[in-house]
Short mmCIF file of C-alpha atoms in Angstrom, two decimals:
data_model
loop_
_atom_site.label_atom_id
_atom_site.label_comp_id
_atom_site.label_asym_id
_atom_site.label_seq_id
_atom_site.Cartn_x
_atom_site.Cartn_y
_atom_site.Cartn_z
CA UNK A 1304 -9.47 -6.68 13.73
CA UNK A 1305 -12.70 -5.97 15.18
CA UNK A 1306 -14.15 -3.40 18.04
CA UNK A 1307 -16.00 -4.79 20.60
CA UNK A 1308 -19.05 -2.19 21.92
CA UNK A 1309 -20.44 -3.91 24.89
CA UNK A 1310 -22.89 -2.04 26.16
CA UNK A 1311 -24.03 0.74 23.63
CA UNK A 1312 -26.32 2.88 23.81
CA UNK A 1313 -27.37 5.31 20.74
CA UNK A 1314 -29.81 8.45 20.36
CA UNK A 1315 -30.34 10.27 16.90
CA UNK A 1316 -32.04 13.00 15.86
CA UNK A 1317 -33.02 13.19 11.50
CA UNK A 1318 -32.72 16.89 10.53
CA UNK A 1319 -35.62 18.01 11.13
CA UNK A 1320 -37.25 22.04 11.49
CA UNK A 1321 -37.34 24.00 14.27
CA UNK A 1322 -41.18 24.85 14.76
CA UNK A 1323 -41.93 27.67 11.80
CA UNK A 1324 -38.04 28.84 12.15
CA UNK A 1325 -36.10 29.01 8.83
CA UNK A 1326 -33.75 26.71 10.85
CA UNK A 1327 -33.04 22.99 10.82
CA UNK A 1328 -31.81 21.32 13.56
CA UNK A 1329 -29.69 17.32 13.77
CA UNK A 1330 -28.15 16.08 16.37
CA UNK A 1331 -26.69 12.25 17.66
CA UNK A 1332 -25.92 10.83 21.08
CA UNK A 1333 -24.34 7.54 21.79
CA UNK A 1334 -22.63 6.31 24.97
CA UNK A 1335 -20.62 2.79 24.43
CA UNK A 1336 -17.69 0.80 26.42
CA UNK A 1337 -15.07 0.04 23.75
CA UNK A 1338 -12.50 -2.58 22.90
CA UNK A 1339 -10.16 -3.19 20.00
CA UNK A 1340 -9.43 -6.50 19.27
CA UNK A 1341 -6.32 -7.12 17.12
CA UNK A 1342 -6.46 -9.90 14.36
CA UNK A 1343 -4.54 -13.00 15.58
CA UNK A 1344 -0.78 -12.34 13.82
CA UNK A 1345 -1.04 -8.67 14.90
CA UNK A 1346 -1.15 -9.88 18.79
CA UNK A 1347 2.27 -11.64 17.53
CA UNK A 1348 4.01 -8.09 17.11
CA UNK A 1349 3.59 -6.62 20.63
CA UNK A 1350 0.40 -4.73 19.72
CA UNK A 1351 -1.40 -3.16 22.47
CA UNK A 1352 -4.71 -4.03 23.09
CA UNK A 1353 -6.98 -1.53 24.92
CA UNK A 1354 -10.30 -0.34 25.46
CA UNK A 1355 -12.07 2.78 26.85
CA UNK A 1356 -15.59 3.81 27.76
CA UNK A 1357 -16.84 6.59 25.40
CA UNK A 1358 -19.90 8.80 25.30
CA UNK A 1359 -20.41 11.47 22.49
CA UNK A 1360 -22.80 14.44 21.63
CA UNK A 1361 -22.92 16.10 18.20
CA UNK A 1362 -25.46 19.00 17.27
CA UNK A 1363 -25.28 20.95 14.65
CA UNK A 1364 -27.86 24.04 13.25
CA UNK A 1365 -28.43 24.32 9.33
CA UNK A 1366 -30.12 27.05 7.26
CA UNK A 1367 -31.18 26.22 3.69
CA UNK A 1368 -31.23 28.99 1.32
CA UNK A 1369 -31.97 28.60 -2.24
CA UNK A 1370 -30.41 31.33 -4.47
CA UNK A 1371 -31.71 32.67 -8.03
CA UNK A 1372 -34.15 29.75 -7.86
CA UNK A 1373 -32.05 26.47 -8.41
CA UNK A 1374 -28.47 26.89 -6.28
CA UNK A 1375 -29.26 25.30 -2.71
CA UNK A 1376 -26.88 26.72 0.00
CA UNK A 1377 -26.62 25.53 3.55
CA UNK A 1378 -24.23 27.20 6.18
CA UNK A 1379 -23.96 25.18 9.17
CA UNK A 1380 -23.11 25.90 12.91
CA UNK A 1381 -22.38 22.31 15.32
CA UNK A 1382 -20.64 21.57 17.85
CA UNK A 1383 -19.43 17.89 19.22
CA UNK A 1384 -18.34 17.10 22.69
CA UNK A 1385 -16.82 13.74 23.70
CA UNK A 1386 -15.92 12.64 27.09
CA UNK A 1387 -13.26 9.40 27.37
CA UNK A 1388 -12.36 6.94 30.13
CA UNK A 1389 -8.84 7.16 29.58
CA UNK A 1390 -6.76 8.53 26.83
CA UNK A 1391 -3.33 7.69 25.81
CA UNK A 1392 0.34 8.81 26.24
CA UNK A 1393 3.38 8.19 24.16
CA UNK A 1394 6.50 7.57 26.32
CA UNK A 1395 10.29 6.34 25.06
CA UNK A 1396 11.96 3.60 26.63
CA UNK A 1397 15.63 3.47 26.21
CA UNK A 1398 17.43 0.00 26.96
CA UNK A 1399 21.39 0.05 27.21
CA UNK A 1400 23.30 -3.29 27.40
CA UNK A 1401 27.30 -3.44 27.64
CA UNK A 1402 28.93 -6.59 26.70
CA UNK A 1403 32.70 -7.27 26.03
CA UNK A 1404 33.58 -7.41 22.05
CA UNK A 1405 36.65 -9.66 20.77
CA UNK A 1406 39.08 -6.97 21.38
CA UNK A 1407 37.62 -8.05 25.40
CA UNK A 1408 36.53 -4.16 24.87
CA UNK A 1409 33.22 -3.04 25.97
CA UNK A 1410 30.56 -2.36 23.75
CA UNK A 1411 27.69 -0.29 24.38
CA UNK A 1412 24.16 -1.17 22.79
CA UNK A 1413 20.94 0.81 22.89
CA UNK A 1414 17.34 0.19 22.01
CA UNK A 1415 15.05 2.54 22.03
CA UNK A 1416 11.14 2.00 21.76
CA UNK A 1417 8.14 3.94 21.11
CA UNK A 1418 5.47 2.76 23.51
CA UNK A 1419 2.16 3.95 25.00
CA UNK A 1420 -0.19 3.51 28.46
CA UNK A 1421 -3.12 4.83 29.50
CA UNK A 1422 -3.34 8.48 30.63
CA UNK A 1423 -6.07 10.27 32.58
CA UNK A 1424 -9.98 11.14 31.52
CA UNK A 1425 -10.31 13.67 29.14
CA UNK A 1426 -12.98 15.73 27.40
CA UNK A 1427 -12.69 17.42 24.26
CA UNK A 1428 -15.06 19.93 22.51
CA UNK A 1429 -14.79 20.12 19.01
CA UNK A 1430 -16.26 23.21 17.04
CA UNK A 1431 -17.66 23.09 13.62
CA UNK A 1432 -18.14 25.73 11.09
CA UNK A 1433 -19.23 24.49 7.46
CA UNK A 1434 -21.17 25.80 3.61
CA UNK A 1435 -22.49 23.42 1.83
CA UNK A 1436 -23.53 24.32 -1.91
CA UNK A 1437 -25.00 22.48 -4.91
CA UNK A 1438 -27.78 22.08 -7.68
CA UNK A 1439 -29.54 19.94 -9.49
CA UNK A 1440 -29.74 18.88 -12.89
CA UNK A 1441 -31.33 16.09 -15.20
CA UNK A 1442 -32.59 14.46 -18.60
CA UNK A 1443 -34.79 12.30 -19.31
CA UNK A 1444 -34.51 9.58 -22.27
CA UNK A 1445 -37.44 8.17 -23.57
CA UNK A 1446 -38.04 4.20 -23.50
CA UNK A 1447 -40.59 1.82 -25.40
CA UNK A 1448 -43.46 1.13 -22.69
CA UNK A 1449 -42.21 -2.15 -21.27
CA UNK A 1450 -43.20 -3.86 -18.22
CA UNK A 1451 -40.09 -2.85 -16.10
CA UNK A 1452 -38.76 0.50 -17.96
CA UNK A 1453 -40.80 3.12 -19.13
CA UNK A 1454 -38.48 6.31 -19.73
CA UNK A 1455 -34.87 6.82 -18.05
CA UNK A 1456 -34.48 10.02 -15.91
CA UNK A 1457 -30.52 10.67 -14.82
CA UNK A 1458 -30.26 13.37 -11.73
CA UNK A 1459 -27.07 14.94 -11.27
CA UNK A 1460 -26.13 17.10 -7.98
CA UNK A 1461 -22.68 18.49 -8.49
CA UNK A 1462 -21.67 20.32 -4.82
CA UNK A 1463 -19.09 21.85 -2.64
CA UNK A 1464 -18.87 21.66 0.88
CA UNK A 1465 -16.48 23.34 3.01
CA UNK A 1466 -15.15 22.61 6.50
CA UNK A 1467 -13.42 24.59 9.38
CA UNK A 1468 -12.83 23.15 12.66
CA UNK A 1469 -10.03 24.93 14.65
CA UNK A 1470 -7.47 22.89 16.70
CA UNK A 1471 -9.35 20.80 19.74
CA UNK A 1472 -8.28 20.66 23.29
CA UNK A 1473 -7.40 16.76 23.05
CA UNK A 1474 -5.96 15.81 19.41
CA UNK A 1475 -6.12 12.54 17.82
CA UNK A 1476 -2.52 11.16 18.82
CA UNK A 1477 -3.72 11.38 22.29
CA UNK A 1478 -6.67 9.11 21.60
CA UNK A 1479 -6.98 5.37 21.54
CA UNK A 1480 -8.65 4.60 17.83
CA UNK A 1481 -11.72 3.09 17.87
CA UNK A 1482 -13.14 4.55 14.72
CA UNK A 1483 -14.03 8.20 12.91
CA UNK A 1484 -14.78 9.85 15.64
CA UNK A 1485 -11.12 9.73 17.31
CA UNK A 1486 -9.52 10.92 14.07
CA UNK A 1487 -11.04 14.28 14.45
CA UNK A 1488 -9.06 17.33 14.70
CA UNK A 1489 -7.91 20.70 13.10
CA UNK A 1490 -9.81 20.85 9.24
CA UNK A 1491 -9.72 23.56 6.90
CA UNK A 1492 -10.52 21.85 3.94
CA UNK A 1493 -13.21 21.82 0.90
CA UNK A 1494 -14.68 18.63 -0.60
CA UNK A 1495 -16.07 18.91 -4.09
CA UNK A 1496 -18.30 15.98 -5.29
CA UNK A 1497 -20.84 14.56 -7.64
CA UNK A 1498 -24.03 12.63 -6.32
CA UNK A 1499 -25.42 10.75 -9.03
CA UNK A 1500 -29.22 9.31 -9.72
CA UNK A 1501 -31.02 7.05 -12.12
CA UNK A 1502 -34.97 7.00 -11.98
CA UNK A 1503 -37.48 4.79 -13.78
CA UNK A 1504 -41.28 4.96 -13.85
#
C-alpha cells in the first residue's frame, strides 16, 4: 500500500532565531494532490480507494531557557492549519431481503454495512501548546591510541516533553488517511524519553 503525491510541493523552515529576540522560530509548508493505493488482495475486500488534494501550514514559536546551569527547558506556542479537497462521511446502508423458508413462511434478512463517500472541503486549525525539558550527561572511557578509536565518550539526554492540543474543528474520523498529519486531534499527553550518543575522536 503506497500513497501517490503527484504534484508536491514542500517549504521548510530549520529553527532558527528571531533577529536578537530570545525567541526561536520553525515552521513547514507543503501543498500535495494525494492518492492511496491499496496493495493488490486489499482491492479484493471492497476497499475504497480515494484521494484528496491537501495543503498544510505548521508554525510554531520556542523559547529556550536553561535553568541552574545544566536543565534546558523549552515551552512552545504553534499552530497548524490544513485545508482538504474533500473529507469523508460515514453513512449505514441497511439491505432487507424476504424469502419463503420450508415452513413456505417468510423470512426476513438484513445486512447492514458501514460505508463511506466523499463529503465537502474542509479546513481545520489545530492549536498547540507544549514544555519540553531535559539535560545532559556523559563519561568518557579511555582507549589505547589506535588508528580508528582513541577514547569512548557516551552522551545521555534523558527528557520530558509534554503536549496539549484541545479538540479541532474537523477530527480524524472525518479525514481520509494519508499519513501523520490526518491522525491529529485532541492530546493531553507527556512523552518521557532517552536520546542516546556515542562519540569517538
Amino acid at each position: 500500500t503506497t500513497v501517490d503525491r503527484l504534484p508536491e510541493l514542500k517549504l521548510d523552515f530549520a529553527r532558527q532565531k528571531i533577529e536578537e529576540k530570545p525567541f526561536y522560530y520553525q515552521g513547514k509548508t507543503a501543498g500535495a494532490y494525494l492518492q492511496k493505493n491499496w496493495e493488490a488482495n486489499l482491492i479484493t475486500n471492497n476497499v475504497q480507494i480515494y484521494a484528496a488534494g491537501r495543503f498544510n501550514t505548521a508554525h510554531t514559536i520556542y523559547y529556550p531557557v536553561k535553568l541552574a546551569g545544566f536543565l534546558n527547558v523549552i515551552p512552545r506556542a504553534g499552530w497548524q492549519g490544513t485545508y482538504y479537497s474533500k473529507t469523508k462521511e460515514v453513512y449505514t446502508n441497511v439491505t432487507t431481503v424476504t424469502t419463503l423458508g420450508t415452513n413456505l413462511q417468510p423470512v426476513t434478512t438484513s445486512t447492514t454495512n458501514i460505508l463511506t463517500r466523499d463529503a465537502e472541503a474542509r479546513f481545520r486549525s489545530l492549536p498547540e501548546l507544549g514544555l519540553e525539558t531535559s539535560f545532559k550527561a556523559f563519561k568518557v572511557w579511555e582507549t589505547y591510541p589506535g588508528d580508528i578509536i582513541n577514547n569512548v565518550r557516551h552522551i545521555a539526554e534523558p527528557y520530558a516533553n509534554y503536549t496539549l492540543v484541545p479538540e479541532p474543528n474537523v477530527t480524524p474520523d472525518t479525514l481520509y488517511q494519508f499519513d501523520d498529519i490526518d491522525t491529529l486531534g485532541k492530546a493531553n499527553q507527556i512523552k518521557f524519553g532517552m536520546r542516546n550518543k556515542i562519540q569517538t575522536q
